[in-house]
Coordinates of C-alpha atoms in Angstrom, one line a residue:
M1 CA -25.8 -75.7 8.1
S2 CA -25.1 -78.0 11.0
A3 CA -25.4 -77.3 14.7
T4 CA -22.2 -77.4 16.8
T5 CA -22.0 -77.3 20.5
S6 CA -19.1 -75.8 22.4
T7 CA -18.4 -74.6 25.9
F8 CA -18.8 -70.8 26.3
W9 CA -15.7 -68.5 26.2
K10 CA -13.9 -67.5 29.3
D11 CA -12.4 -64.1 28.9
T12 CA -9.3 -63.5 31.1
A13 CA -7.3 -60.4 31.7
T14 CA -9.9 -57.7 31.1
L15 CA -9.6 -54.2 32.4
S16 CA -13.2 -53.4 31.6
L17 CA -14.0 -51.6 34.8
T18 CA -12.7 -48.1 33.8
L19 CA -14.0 -44.7 32.8
S20 CA -11.7 -43.1 30.2
S21 CA -12.3 -40.2 27.9
T22 CA -12.4 -42.3 24.7
P23 CA -10.3 -45.0 23.1
V24 CA -9.6 -42.6 20.3
E25 CA -7.0 -40.8 22.5
C26 CA -5.1 -44.0 22.9
V27 CA -5.4 -45.0 19.3
S28 CA -4.3 -41.6 18.0
S29 CA -1.0 -41.9 20.0
Q30 CA -0.4 -45.3 18.6
I31 CA -1.0 -44.1 15.0
E32 CA 1.6 -41.4 15.6
G33 CA 4.1 -44.2 16.4
R34 CA 4.6 -43.2 20.1
H35 CA 5.8 -46.0 22.4
Y36 CA 3.5 -47.1 25.2
L37 CA 6.0 -46.4 28.0
E38 CA 6.7 -42.9 26.5
I39 CA 3.0 -42.1 26.7
L40 CA 2.8 -43.4 30.2
A41 CA 5.9 -41.4 31.3
E42 CA 4.2 -38.2 30.0
G43 CA 1.1 -38.9 32.2
G44 CA -1.0 -40.5 29.4
G45 CA -2.2 -44.0 29.0
I46 CA -3.0 -45.7 32.3
L47 CA -2.5 -42.4 34.2
S48 CA -5.0 -40.6 32.0
T49 CA -7.6 -43.3 32.6
V50 CA -6.8 -43.2 36.4
D51 CA -7.9 -39.5 36.4
H52 CA -11.3 -40.3 34.9
T53 CA -11.8 -43.4 37.0
R54 CA -11.0 -41.6 40.2
Q55 CA -13.5 -38.8 39.4
A56 CA -16.3 -41.2 38.4
S57 CA -19.0 -42.1 40.9
P58 CA -19.7 -45.8 41.6
T59 CA -23.0 -45.5 39.7
E60 CA -21.1 -44.1 36.6
L61 CA -18.6 -46.9 36.8
L62 CA -21.3 -49.6 37.2
D63 CA -23.4 -48.3 34.3
S64 CA -20.3 -48.3 32.0
F65 CA -19.2 -51.7 33.3
L66 CA -22.6 -53.4 32.7
R67 CA -22.8 -52.0 29.1
R68 CA -19.4 -53.7 28.4
L69 CA -20.5 -57.0 30.0
R70 CA -23.6 -57.0 27.8
R71 CA -21.4 -56.7 24.7
M72 CA -19.3 -59.7 26.0
I73 CA -22.4 -61.8 26.4
R74 CA -23.5 -61.1 22.8
S75 CA -20.1 -62.5 21.7
G76 CA -20.7 -65.8 23.7
T77 CA -18.7 -65.0 26.9
T78 CA -20.0 -66.3 30.2
T79 CA -17.0 -65.9 32.5
V80 CA -14.8 -62.8 32.8
E81 CA -11.8 -61.8 34.8
V82 CA -12.2 -58.2 35.9
K83 CA -9.2 -56.3 37.1
S84 CA -9.1 -53.0 39.0
G85 CA -5.8 -51.1 38.6
Y86 CA -7.1 -47.7 37.5
G87 CA -7.4 -46.2 41.0
L88 CA -3.7 -46.5 42.2
D89 CA -4.7 -45.7 45.8
A90 CA -6.5 -47.7 48.4
E91 CA -9.8 -45.7 48.3
S92 CA -10.1 -45.8 44.5
E93 CA -9.1 -49.4 44.1
I94 CA -11.6 -50.4 46.7
K95 CA -14.3 -48.4 45.0
M96 CA -13.7 -50.3 41.8
L97 CA -13.7 -53.7 43.6
R98 CA -17.0 -52.8 45.2
V99 CA -18.5 -52.0 41.8
V100 CA -17.5 -55.5 40.6
E101 CA -19.4 -56.9 43.6
A102 CA -22.4 -54.7 42.9
A103 CA -22.5 -56.0 39.3
R104 CA -22.7 -59.7 40.2
P105 CA -26.5 -59.9 40.8
L106 CA -27.1 -57.7 37.7
T107 CA -25.4 -59.9 35.1
P108 CA -25.6 -63.6 34.2
L109 CA -21.8 -63.6 33.7
T110 CA -19.5 -65.2 36.3
L111 CA -17.0 -62.5 37.4
S112 CA -13.5 -63.3 38.7
S113 CA -12.2 -60.2 40.5
T114 CA -8.5 -59.2 40.5
F115 CA -6.8 -56.5 42.5
C116 CA -4.3 -54.9 40.1
V117 CA -1.2 -52.9 41.0
H118 CA -1.1 -51.3 37.6
A119 CA 1.2 -48.3 37.6
V120 CA 3.2 -45.8 39.6
P121 CA 1.0 -42.8 40.5
R122 CA 2.1 -39.3 39.8
G123 CA 4.4 -37.7 42.3
V124 CA 5.8 -40.9 43.9
T125 CA 8.6 -43.3 43.1
A126 CA 8.2 -46.9 42.2
E127 CA 9.7 -47.8 45.5
Q128 CA 7.1 -45.7 47.4
A129 CA 4.3 -47.2 45.3
T130 CA 5.6 -50.6 46.2
E131 CA 5.5 -49.9 49.9
A132 CA 2.0 -48.4 49.6
A133 CA 0.8 -51.5 47.8
I134 CA 2.3 -53.8 50.4
C135 CA 1.6 -51.8 53.6
D136 CA -1.7 -50.0 52.8
Q137 CA -3.6 -51.3 49.7
L138 CA -3.2 -55.0 50.1
P139 CA -4.1 -55.0 53.9
R140 CA -7.2 -52.9 53.1
V141 CA -8.3 -55.1 50.2
R142 CA -7.8 -58.1 52.4
E143 CA -9.9 -56.4 55.1
L144 CA -12.6 -55.7 52.5
V145 CA -12.7 -59.4 51.6
E146 CA -12.8 -60.6 55.2
S147 CA -15.7 -58.1 56.0
G148 CA -17.7 -59.5 53.1
G149 CA -17.6 -56.2 51.2
A150 CA -16.2 -57.9 48.1
S151 CA -14.9 -61.1 46.7
V152 CA -11.4 -60.8 45.3
D153 CA -9.7 -63.8 43.8
S154 CA -6.3 -62.7 42.5
L155 CA -3.5 -60.2 42.6
D156 CA -1.8 -58.7 39.5
V157 CA 1.2 -56.4 39.2
F158 CA 2.6 -54.7 36.1
C159 CA 6.2 -55.9 36.0
E160 CA 7.9 -53.8 33.4
S161 CA 10.8 -51.4 32.8
G162 CA 9.6 -48.0 33.9
V163 CA 6.8 -49.4 36.1
F164 CA 7.6 -52.0 38.8
D165 CA 10.9 -53.8 38.5
V166 CA 11.3 -57.5 39.2
D167 CA 12.3 -57.1 42.8
Q168 CA 9.4 -54.7 43.6
T169 CA 7.0 -57.0 41.8
H170 CA 8.3 -60.0 43.7
R171 CA 7.7 -58.3 47.0
I172 CA 4.2 -57.2 46.1
L173 CA 3.3 -60.7 44.8
E174 CA 4.8 -62.4 47.9
A175 CA 2.8 -60.2 50.2
G176 CA -0.3 -61.0 48.1
R177 CA 0.4 -64.7 48.4
K178 CA 0.7 -64.4 52.1
A179 CA -2.7 -62.5 52.2
G180 CA -4.3 -65.5 50.4
F181 CA -4.6 -64.3 46.8
R182 CA -4.0 -66.2 43.6
L183 CA -1.2 -64.7 41.5
N184 CA -1.9 -63.6 37.9
F185 CA 0.4 -60.9 36.8
H186 CA 1.8 -58.9 33.7
A187 CA 5.3 -60.0 32.6
E188 CA 7.7 -59.6 29.7
E189 CA 5.3 -57.5 27.7
L190 CA 7.5 -54.7 26.4
S191 CA 10.9 -56.0 27.4
C192 CA 12.6 -59.2 28.7
L193 CA 13.7 -58.6 32.2
G194 CA 15.6 -61.9 32.8
A195 CA 17.0 -65.1 31.4
A196 CA 17.6 -68.4 33.4
E197 CA 17.6 -67.4 37.1
N198 CA 15.9 -69.1 39.9
L199 CA 15.1 -72.5 38.5
F200 CA 17.7 -73.7 41.0
I201 CA 15.7 -72.6 44.0
F202 CA 12.4 -73.6 42.3
L203 CA 13.5 -77.1 41.6
I204 CA 14.9 -77.7 45.1
V205 CA 11.8 -76.3 46.8
N206 CA 9.6 -78.5 44.7
N207 CA 11.8 -81.6 45.0
I208 CA 12.2 -82.0 41.3
S209 CA 14.8 -84.6 40.3
V210 CA 17.8 -83.3 38.4
S211 CA 21.4 -84.4 38.2
L212 CA 24.1 -82.9 40.5
F213 CA 25.8 -81.5 37.5
E214 CA 22.6 -79.7 36.4
L215 CA 22.2 -78.3 39.9
Y216 CA 25.8 -77.1 40.0
L217 CA 25.3 -75.3 36.7
M218 CA 22.1 -73.7 37.8
K219 CA 23.6 -72.6 41.0
L220 CA 26.4 -70.8 39.1
I221 CA 23.8 -69.1 36.9
W222 CA 21.8 -68.1 39.9
K223 CA 24.8 -66.6 41.7
R224 CA 25.9 -64.7 38.6
R225 CA 22.4 -63.3 38.0
I226 CA 22.2 -62.1 41.6
V227 CA 25.5 -60.3 41.3
H228 CA 24.2 -58.5 38.2
G229 CA 20.9 -57.7 39.7
V230 CA 18.9 -59.7 37.1
Y231 CA 15.9 -61.7 38.1
G232 CA 13.5 -62.8 35.4
C233 CA 9.7 -62.4 35.5
G234 CA 9.1 -65.9 34.2
Q235 CA 11.3 -67.4 36.7
M236 CA 9.9 -65.2 39.5
G237 CA 6.4 -66.3 38.6
S238 CA 7.5 -70.0 38.8
S239 CA 9.3 -69.5 42.1
L240 CA 6.1 -67.9 43.6
G241 CA 3.9 -70.6 42.1
A242 CA 2.0 -68.0 40.1
E243 CA -1.2 -69.6 38.7
A244 CA -1.0 -67.4 35.6
V245 CA 1.3 -64.9 33.9
S246 CA -0.1 -62.7 31.1
H247 CA 1.4 -61.0 28.0
L248 CA 4.8 -62.7 27.7
E249 CA 5.6 -61.2 24.3
E250 CA 9.3 -60.9 25.2
V251 CA 9.7 -64.0 27.4
S252 CA 12.9 -66.0 27.1
Q253 CA 13.0 -69.7 26.3
D254 CA 14.3 -70.3 29.9
G255 CA 11.3 -68.4 31.2
I256 CA 9.0 -70.6 29.2
Q257 CA 10.6 -73.7 30.6
A258 CA 10.4 -72.4 34.2
L259 CA 6.7 -71.5 33.8
A260 CA 6.0 -74.9 32.3
R261 CA 7.7 -76.7 35.1
A262 CA 5.7 -74.6 37.6
G263 CA 2.4 -75.5 36.0
S264 CA 1.5 -71.9 35.4
V265 CA -0.8 -70.8 32.6
A266 CA 0.4 -68.3 29.9
V267 CA -2.4 -65.8 29.2
L268 CA -1.8 -64.4 25.7
L269 CA -3.5 -61.3 24.4
P270 CA -3.5 -61.1 20.6
G271 CA -5.7 -57.9 20.6
T272 CA -3.1 -56.0 22.5
V273 CA -0.3 -57.4 20.3
Q274 CA -2.2 -56.1 17.3
A275 CA -3.1 -52.7 18.8
L276 CA 0.3 -51.9 20.1
R277 CA 2.3 -53.6 17.4
L278 CA 4.1 -55.7 19.9
T279 CA 6.4 -58.7 19.3
V280 CA 4.4 -61.9 18.7
P281 CA 4.9 -64.2 21.7
P282 CA 6.7 -67.5 21.0
V283 CA 3.5 -69.6 21.1
R284 CA 5.0 -72.6 19.3
T285 CA 7.9 -72.8 21.8
M286 CA 5.4 -72.5 24.7
V287 CA 3.2 -75.4 23.3
S288 CA 6.3 -77.5 22.6
A289 CA 7.5 -77.0 26.2
G290 CA 4.1 -78.1 27.6
L291 CA 3.1 -74.7 28.9
A292 CA -0.6 -74.3 28.9
V293 CA -1.7 -71.3 26.8
A294 CA -4.9 -69.3 27.5
L295 CA -6.4 -66.4 25.5
G296 CA -8.0 -63.2 26.8
S297 CA -9.4 -60.0 25.1
D298 CA -7.4 -57.7 27.4
F299 CA -10.2 -55.2 27.0
N300 CA -9.0 -51.7 28.0
P301 CA -8.8 -48.3 26.4
N302 CA -5.7 -49.4 24.4
C303 CA -7.5 -52.5 23.1
Y304 CA -11.2 -51.9 22.8
C305 CA -12.3 -55.5 22.1
T306 CA -15.0 -57.4 24.0
S307 CA -15.1 -60.3 21.5
M308 CA -13.5 -63.7 22.3
P309 CA -14.2 -65.0 18.8
L310 CA -12.2 -62.1 17.4
T311 CA -9.5 -62.8 19.9
M312 CA -9.4 -66.4 18.8
Y313 CA -9.2 -65.3 15.1
L314 CA -6.3 -63.0 15.9
A315 CA -4.5 -65.8 17.7
C316 CA -4.8 -68.0 14.6
V317 CA -3.6 -65.4 12.1
L318 CA -1.0 -63.6 14.3
F319 CA 0.2 -66.3 16.6
R320 CA -0.3 -69.2 14.1
M321 CA -2.3 -71.1 16.6
T322 CA -4.5 -73.8 15.1
P323 CA -8.3 -73.3 15.5
E324 CA -8.3 -76.3 17.9
E325 CA -5.6 -74.7 20.0
A326 CA -7.4 -71.4 20.0
L327 CA -10.6 -73.1 21.2
V328 CA -8.9 -74.8 24.1
A329 CA -7.1 -71.6 25.0
A330 CA -10.3 -69.6 25.1
T331 CA -12.2 -72.2 27.1
L332 CA -10.5 -74.8 29.3
N333 CA -7.1 -73.2 29.6
A334 CA -8.7 -69.8 30.3
A335 CA -10.8 -71.3 33.0
A336 CA -7.6 -72.9 34.4
S337 CA -5.9 -69.5 34.6
L338 CA -8.7 -68.4 36.9
G339 CA -8.8 -71.5 39.0
L340 CA -12.1 -72.6 37.5
S341 CA -11.3 -75.5 35.3
H342 CA -12.8 -78.0 37.8
V343 CA -16.3 -76.5 37.1
R344 CA -16.0 -74.7 33.8
G345 CA -14.2 -74.7 30.5
S346 CA -15.3 -78.0 29.0
I347 CA -18.5 -80.0 28.5
E348 CA -18.2 -82.8 31.1
V349 CA -20.2 -84.5 33.8
D350 CA -20.2 -82.5 37.1
K351 CA -19.3 -79.2 35.4
M352 CA -21.5 -76.1 34.7
A353 CA -23.5 -76.5 31.6
D354 CA -21.9 -73.5 29.8
M355 CA -22.8 -74.4 26.2
L356 CA -22.9 -72.3 23.1
V357 CA -24.8 -73.7 20.1
L358 CA -23.7 -72.3 16.7
D359 CA -24.6 -72.8 13.1
C360 CA -21.6 -73.9 11.1
P361 CA -21.1 -74.6 7.4
T362 CA -21.5 -78.3 6.7
L363 CA -18.4 -78.4 4.5
V364 CA -16.1 -77.2 7.4
T365 CA -15.0 -79.2 10.4
P366 CA -17.0 -77.4 13.2
F367 CA -14.1 -76.7 15.5
I368 CA -12.1 -75.1 12.7
F369 CA -15.1 -72.8 12.0
L370 CA -15.3 -71.5 15.6
P371 CA -12.6 -68.7 15.5
F372 CA -14.1 -67.4 12.2

């Protein structure tokens, strides 16, 4: 055996701060072949977990959260993005964000906190939920941060058919950007909501050089898409300067190009692809386009995984990522998606000494061994 040193894993896009009945309920529905959005429309999935999370006391949430963090530590993780999103009203979301804050001195993990607008609550429309997020929840979360009650880094919105459409997502994210939050949102998971839309505006705003003919063509495309009411998640993310966009199983090639031009990070979640039997995201196209790819466990009741090595393994066998690509995606690129690549994610001078020492077979190149 030989000793190999690597930076520790950075786990992005976890929904580990929840209290659900059991993951068995979610898995049973998946085994029956029921679609995720069908389960959600009937009040299951996210909404079922919301009921349990709302009823839970802060102490119950904290105890459950710390147990999951300890499991992540045993798998070599030292930095975790933690999303709220199972409260769906200001009081419950703030309760969750306060629990994240209470956990910080109780764990050696670095926690990056994200306020997540995750679903449409029962009894209201998506438009009403959008207005509530913009006019009530975001201001109160911002007030919580300014008062020192919690540190919140990012905003997430679930942009999907049957949840928040592209226009509603854009309005929430725009309000979040104005409130000072980083943007890191769900997009193109179960359906592709756009094609080649606002690259025209994005390129002009960012002073990117293109030919007059290219601008003319993009302007025609942009006008046509507005007429038909189509506005793609990938292009929306680029126009808002989103630091990261997660899922992207159904993203279009134009969306990939837009995100690459914007410098966004694509956060891919192989555990969820496996659990929900989703389309494999076009990773090779992303890499060829120069789009930075990160990996996350997406821990939640649908995907009960706290292991980044397992996540890397699934990325290799499902997404056909090389072990070297999976290693970078789980470390440096994952840190970049959280705005932490200047201090974490690689072994360099002036960075945190997050190092994991592993025993590896001497006959195998050490980095190839890591996902396995």
